[in-house]
Short mmCIF file of C-alpha atoms in Angstrom, two decimals:
data_model
loop_
_atom_site.label_atom_id
_atom_site.label_comp_id
_atom_site.label_asym_id
_atom_site.label_seq_id
_atom_site.Cartn_x
_atom_site.Cartn_y
_atom_site.Cartn_z
CA UNK A 1 -127.90 -22.71 40.02
CA UNK A 2 -129.51 -19.47 42.31
CA UNK A 3 -129.83 -19.39 45.94
CA UNK A 4 -134.03 -20.88 46.72
CA UNK A 5 -133.39 -20.95 50.50
CA UNK A 6 -130.44 -20.36 53.33
CA UNK A 7 -132.53 -18.96 55.98
CA UNK A 8 -131.81 -22.72 57.65
CA UNK A 9 -128.22 -21.47 57.13
CA UNK A 10 -128.09 -18.73 59.45
CA UNK A 11 -127.47 -18.31 62.55
CA UNK A 12 -130.32 -16.76 64.73
CA UNK A 13 -128.16 -13.07 64.38
CA UNK A 14 -127.86 -13.33 60.61
CA UNK A 15 -131.13 -14.63 61.19
CA UNK A 16 -132.77 -11.62 62.36
CA UNK A 17 -131.21 -9.00 59.99
CA UNK A 18 -131.88 -10.84 57.57
CA UNK A 19 -135.49 -11.50 58.00
CA UNK A 20 -134.87 -6.63 58.67
CA UNK A 21 -133.66 -6.07 55.52
CA UNK A 22 -135.07 -9.12 53.19
CA UNK A 23 -139.02 -7.62 54.28
CA UNK A 24 -138.46 -4.43 52.79
CA UNK A 25 -138.58 -3.91 48.31
CA UNK A 26 -136.00 -2.19 46.27
CA UNK A 27 -136.28 1.65 45.96
CA UNK A 28 -135.75 0.49 42.07
CA UNK A 29 -138.61 -0.49 39.09
CA UNK A 30 -138.15 -2.18 35.75
CA UNK A 31 -140.85 -1.32 33.20
CA UNK A 32 -142.10 -3.65 30.92
CA UNK A 33 -144.65 -2.48 27.80
CA UNK A 34 -145.65 -5.04 25.37
CA UNK A 35 -145.52 -4.10 21.92
CA UNK A 36 -147.63 -1.68 19.71
CA UNK A 37 -148.70 -4.06 18.51
CA UNK A 38 -149.31 -6.43 20.86
CA UNK A 39 -151.63 -3.75 22.57
CA UNK A 40 -153.63 -3.92 19.61
CA UNK A 41 -155.82 -7.38 20.41
CA UNK A 42 -156.71 -6.35 24.07
CA UNK A 43 -158.07 -9.66 24.96
CA UNK A 44 -154.05 -11.51 23.65
CA UNK A 45 -152.70 -7.92 25.82
CA UNK A 46 -154.67 -8.71 28.64
CA UNK A 47 -153.21 -13.21 28.70
CA UNK A 48 -149.69 -11.62 27.68
CA UNK A 49 -150.05 -9.46 30.82
CA UNK A 50 -151.24 -12.10 32.66
CA UNK A 51 -149.13 -14.91 31.26
CA UNK A 52 -145.95 -12.90 32.03
CA UNK A 53 -147.39 -11.73 35.22
CA UNK A 54 -147.93 -14.86 37.23
CA UNK A 55 -144.55 -16.74 35.77
CA UNK A 56 -142.34 -13.23 38.18
CA UNK A 57 -144.97 -13.65 40.83
CA UNK A 58 -143.99 -17.52 40.69
CA UNK A 59 -140.51 -16.07 40.62
CA UNK A 60 -141.01 -14.16 44.21
CA UNK A 61 -141.04 -10.67 42.50
CA UNK A 62 -143.24 -7.59 42.60
CA UNK A 63 -145.16 -6.51 39.39
CA UNK A 64 -148.22 -3.45 39.29
CA UNK A 65 -150.53 -4.05 36.76
CA UNK A 66 -151.12 -1.07 33.88
CA UNK A 67 -154.81 -1.97 34.97
CA UNK A 68 -156.67 -0.86 38.27
CA UNK A 69 -160.38 -2.19 39.13
CA UNK A 70 -163.95 -0.29 37.53
CA UNK A 71 -161.33 1.70 34.76
CA UNK A 72 -161.11 1.17 31.42
CA UNK A 73 -158.76 1.75 29.36
CA UNK A 74 -158.31 3.50 25.41
CA UNK A 75 -158.48 1.48 22.17
CA UNK A 76 -154.88 1.45 21.61
CA UNK A 77 -153.87 2.44 24.59
CA UNK A 78 -149.17 0.98 25.07
CA UNK A 79 -150.01 -2.18 27.88
CA UNK A 80 -146.97 -2.13 30.64
CA UNK A 81 -145.64 -3.94 34.05
CA UNK A 82 -143.51 -2.91 36.82
CA UNK A 83 -141.08 -5.54 38.14
CA UNK A 84 -139.78 -4.43 41.27
CA UNK A 85 -138.15 -6.98 44.34
CA UNK A 86 -137.91 -7.85 47.97
CA UNK A 87 -134.49 -7.01 49.12
CA UNK A 88 -134.04 -10.40 50.54
CA UNK A 89 -134.13 -11.36 46.49
CA UNK A 90 -131.83 -8.83 45.21
CA UNK A 91 -129.61 -9.64 48.46
CA UNK A 92 -130.09 -13.77 47.33
CA UNK A 93 -129.14 -12.47 43.30
CA UNK A 94 -126.16 -10.12 44.90
CA UNK A 95 -123.91 -13.78 47.00
CA UNK A 96 -124.90 -15.62 43.27
CA UNK A 97 -123.66 -13.36 41.12
CA UNK A 98 -120.22 -13.02 43.85
CA UNK A 99 -120.99 -8.70 44.01
CA UNK A 100 -118.23 -6.65 45.31
CA UNK A 101 -118.90 -4.50 48.72
CA UNK A 102 -116.83 -3.83 51.58
CA UNK A 103 -116.57 -5.18 55.29
CA UNK A 104 -117.50 -3.17 58.92
CA UNK A 105 -114.33 -5.09 59.95
CA UNK A 106 -111.40 -3.86 57.39
CA UNK A 107 -113.32 -1.81 55.11
CA UNK A 108 -111.71 -4.25 52.08
CA UNK A 109 -113.55 -5.08 49.55
CA UNK A 110 -114.57 -8.69 49.35
CA UNK A 111 -117.79 -11.39 47.87
CA UNK A 112 -121.20 -10.78 49.54
CA UNK A 113 -122.37 -13.64 50.91
CA UNK A 114 -126.10 -13.82 52.73
CA UNK A 115 -124.40 -16.46 55.48
CA UNK A 116 -122.18 -13.34 56.49
CA UNK A 117 -124.04 -10.44 56.27
CA UNK A 118 -123.23 -9.22 58.76
CA UNK A 119 -120.53 -8.53 59.08
CA UNK A 120 -120.65 -6.18 55.49
CA UNK A 121 -120.67 -2.87 56.30
CA UNK A 122 -124.57 -1.24 56.34
CA UNK A 123 -125.79 -4.27 55.15
CA UNK A 124 -129.35 -3.48 57.15
CA UNK A 125 -130.09 0.32 55.61
CA UNK A 126 -132.25 0.51 52.52
CA UNK A 127 -128.39 1.48 50.68
CA UNK A 128 -126.29 -1.09 50.99
CA UNK A 129 -127.02 -2.13 47.37
CA UNK A 130 -126.29 0.67 45.50
CA UNK A 131 -128.66 2.36 42.40
CA UNK A 132 -126.97 0.88 39.96
CA UNK A 133 -126.44 -2.33 41.45
CA UNK A 134 -129.71 -2.37 42.17
CA UNK A 135 -130.51 -2.30 38.75
CA UNK A 136 -127.82 -4.94 37.41
CA UNK A 137 -129.36 -8.02 39.87
CA UNK A 138 -132.46 -6.78 39.90
CA UNK A 139 -132.77 -6.87 35.93
CA UNK A 140 -130.39 -10.56 35.98
CA UNK A 141 -134.11 -11.43 38.08
CA UNK A 142 -135.81 -10.71 36.11
CA UNK A 143 -134.97 -12.17 32.49
CA UNK A 144 -133.87 -15.70 34.43
CA UNK A 145 -137.94 -15.90 35.13
CA UNK A 146 -138.95 -19.08 33.42
CA UNK A 147 -142.49 -20.40 31.60
CA UNK A 148 -143.65 -22.92 33.19
CA UNK A 149 -145.94 -25.24 30.21
CA UNK A 150 -148.13 -23.86 27.11
CA UNK A 151 -149.58 -20.83 28.31
CA UNK A 152 -148.14 -18.94 25.84
CA UNK A 153 -148.54 -21.75 22.60
CA UNK A 154 -151.87 -20.06 21.65
CA UNK A 155 -150.50 -15.83 22.00
CA UNK A 156 -147.71 -16.34 19.49
CA UNK A 157 -150.36 -17.82 16.89
CA UNK A 158 -148.71 -15.34 14.18
CA UNK A 159 -145.62 -16.71 13.95
CA UNK A 160 -144.25 -18.96 12.03
CA UNK A 161 -142.95 -22.27 13.32
CA UNK A 162 -140.08 -22.08 12.54
CA UNK A 163 -140.13 -18.52 15.11
CA UNK A 164 -143.15 -20.49 17.03
CA UNK A 165 -140.29 -23.38 18.33
CA UNK A 166 -137.36 -21.07 19.48
CA UNK A 167 -140.05 -19.27 20.94
CA UNK A 168 -141.69 -20.92 23.14
CA UNK A 169 -137.40 -22.61 24.02
CA UNK A 170 -136.10 -19.38 25.12
CA UNK A 171 -139.62 -19.12 27.26
CA UNK A 172 -138.07 -21.86 29.31
CA UNK A 173 -135.11 -20.71 30.20
CA UNK A 174 -135.62 -15.96 29.74
CA UNK A 175 -140.33 -15.23 29.63
CA UNK A 176 -139.39 -11.70 29.07
CA UNK A 177 -136.01 -13.03 26.70
CA UNK A 178 -138.94 -14.85 24.64
CA UNK A 179 -141.27 -12.39 24.19
CA UNK A 180 -138.93 -10.04 22.59
CA UNK A 181 -137.68 -12.70 20.55
CA UNK A 182 -141.57 -13.05 19.67
CA UNK A 183 -141.26 -8.80 19.22
CA UNK A 184 -144.34 -8.32 21.87
CA UNK A 185 -142.36 -6.69 24.10
CA UNK A 186 -140.69 -3.81 23.14
CA UNK A 187 -140.22 -2.46 26.63
CA UNK A 188 -137.83 -3.12 29.34
CA UNK A 189 -136.07 -0.79 30.81
CA UNK A 190 -135.86 0.21 34.93
CA UNK A 191 -137.86 4.00 35.87
CA UNK A 192 -135.44 6.93 36.95
CA UNK A 193 -135.74 7.99 40.80
CA UNK A 194 -136.22 11.31 40.08
CA UNK A 195 -134.50 13.04 43.87
CA UNK A 196 -131.58 11.19 43.21
CA UNK A 197 -130.93 13.13 39.75
CA UNK A 198 -132.22 15.25 40.48
CA UNK A 199 -129.02 15.19 43.38
CA UNK A 200 -126.43 14.50 40.39
CA UNK A 201 -127.90 18.01 38.34
CA UNK A 202 -128.16 20.43 41.91
CA UNK A 203 -124.38 18.83 42.26
CA UNK A 204 -123.18 19.95 38.43
CA UNK A 205 -124.83 23.71 38.59
CA UNK A 206 -122.31 24.63 39.89
CA UNK A 207 -119.43 22.97 39.57
CA UNK A 208 -117.35 22.42 36.14
CA UNK A 209 -116.34 18.56 37.16
CA UNK A 210 -118.93 16.38 36.93
CA UNK A 211 -119.75 14.13 40.50
CA UNK A 212 -118.02 11.68 39.46
CA UNK A 213 -118.74 9.45 43.38
CA UNK A 214 -123.17 10.25 42.54
CA UNK A 215 -122.86 9.13 38.47
CA UNK A 216 -120.72 6.16 39.91
CA UNK A 217 -123.56 4.82 42.59
CA UNK A 218 -126.29 5.97 39.66
CA UNK A 219 -125.29 4.94 36.84
CA UNK A 220 -122.46 2.51 37.03
CA UNK A 221 -119.06 2.30 36.11
CA UNK A 222 -118.88 3.07 33.06
CA UNK A 223 -121.52 5.70 32.57
CA UNK A 224 -118.64 6.79 35.53
CA UNK A 225 -115.13 6.38 33.98
CA UNK A 226 -116.52 8.73 31.22
CA UNK A 227 -117.10 11.36 32.80
CA UNK A 228 -114.42 11.21 35.07
CA UNK A 229 -112.55 11.22 31.35
CA UNK A 230 -113.95 14.59 30.41
CA UNK A 231 -113.49 16.04 33.81
CA UNK A 232 -109.76 14.98 33.27
CA UNK A 233 -109.66 16.73 29.73
CA UNK A 234 -111.83 19.93 30.99
CA UNK A 235 -108.81 20.17 33.78
CA UNK A 236 -106.10 19.97 31.00
CA UNK A 237 -107.81 22.70 28.43
CA UNK A 238 -107.41 24.78 31.38
CA UNK A 239 -103.28 25.78 30.29
CA UNK A 240 -104.86 26.22 26.28
CA UNK A 241 -108.10 27.87 27.50
CA UNK A 242 -105.32 31.07 29.14
CA UNK A 243 -102.48 30.89 27.23
CA UNK A 244 -104.51 31.15 24.05
CA UNK A 245 -107.21 34.34 25.69
CA UNK A 246 -104.10 36.24 26.50
CA UNK A 247 -102.45 35.57 22.93
CA UNK A 248 -106.45 36.69 21.49
CA UNK A 249 -106.84 39.99 24.05
CA UNK A 250 -103.01 40.26 22.72
CA UNK A 251 -103.27 40.09 18.79
CA UNK A 252 -106.61 42.32 19.02
CA UNK A 253 -105.01 45.11 21.81
CA UNK A 254 -101.62 45.40 19.18
CA UNK A 255 -104.39 45.08 16.44
CA UNK A 256 -102.68 42.40 15.08
CA UNK A 257 -102.80 39.60 12.67
CA UNK A 258 -101.89 36.08 12.88
CA UNK A 259 -99.23 36.76 10.25
CA UNK A 260 -97.10 38.59 11.99
CA UNK A 261 -97.97 38.90 15.52
CA UNK A 262 -95.07 37.56 17.47
CA UNK A 263 -96.64 35.06 20.12
CA UNK A 264 -98.42 32.89 17.34
CA UNK A 265 -94.66 31.40 16.29
CA UNK A 266 -94.35 30.24 20.80
CA UNK A 267 -98.05 30.20 20.68
CA UNK A 268 -98.03 26.74 18.74
CA UNK A 269 -95.10 25.27 20.50
CA UNK A 270 -96.87 25.34 23.76
CA UNK A 271 -99.42 22.95 22.09
CA UNK A 272 -96.73 21.36 20.58
CA UNK A 273 -95.27 20.87 24.42
CA UNK A 274 -98.63 20.54 25.43
CA UNK A 275 -100.03 17.95 23.52
CA UNK A 276 -97.05 15.76 24.11
CA UNK A 277 -97.73 16.24 28.07
CA UNK A 278 -101.82 15.32 28.15
CA UNK A 279 -100.79 12.75 25.93
CA UNK A 280 -97.07 11.29 28.04
CA UNK A 281 -99.44 12.29 31.11
#
């Protein structure tokens, strides 16, 4: 079960650190956009966004609307909201999901716990949670927001009875997934952080190898593992690339062909040995 309020369980020092981190919001935002069909009817779109915003706000999340007072949206405009969260809520979700974070004392990673927050390194800083972790934790919070009441029923009248029952049942555990099943919610994606992406891009421009550490912090371990593999593969390709270039220049300089160049057999043997070493490394 998710932790709803643990401030009464904290010591005075823990409570002060936790409240300091909790008053700020994280830099990560999710975009939740209605489908084009749902946005065609302005009244229905307004009702859907209001219902979704109320449910998310009721769960403690921070919601920004796509409309402003006095501004009229053109007909058929894409309708959306952006969702963020207070830092305290992210901390609680990190506790619930048992994320591993390094301790201040020895640097070893342990399961994060709000009750022991002061023992974790850099807990009172904005960079305690990596961008990829903020995305994961924020999405976990969003997808577990429940809808109480029957406010969704009038908005899905176009669905058949069986599908309507599935959508209404799903809304009791996740309003976002219910809207996705009803094909009323088209996009649920994190918004990018331009500064972090520009840092990765600048580093990549002046290096053959991709900045795996920065990529891991922004995109997560799965994406970083791919680039780590590409770095490894690129490094290994330098040897056959250099030898192949030398063989090619030798062939051009002496006007050999592939059939009579005396270096070709040795290059072929080199490639066989290289492939064996590469696979067995």
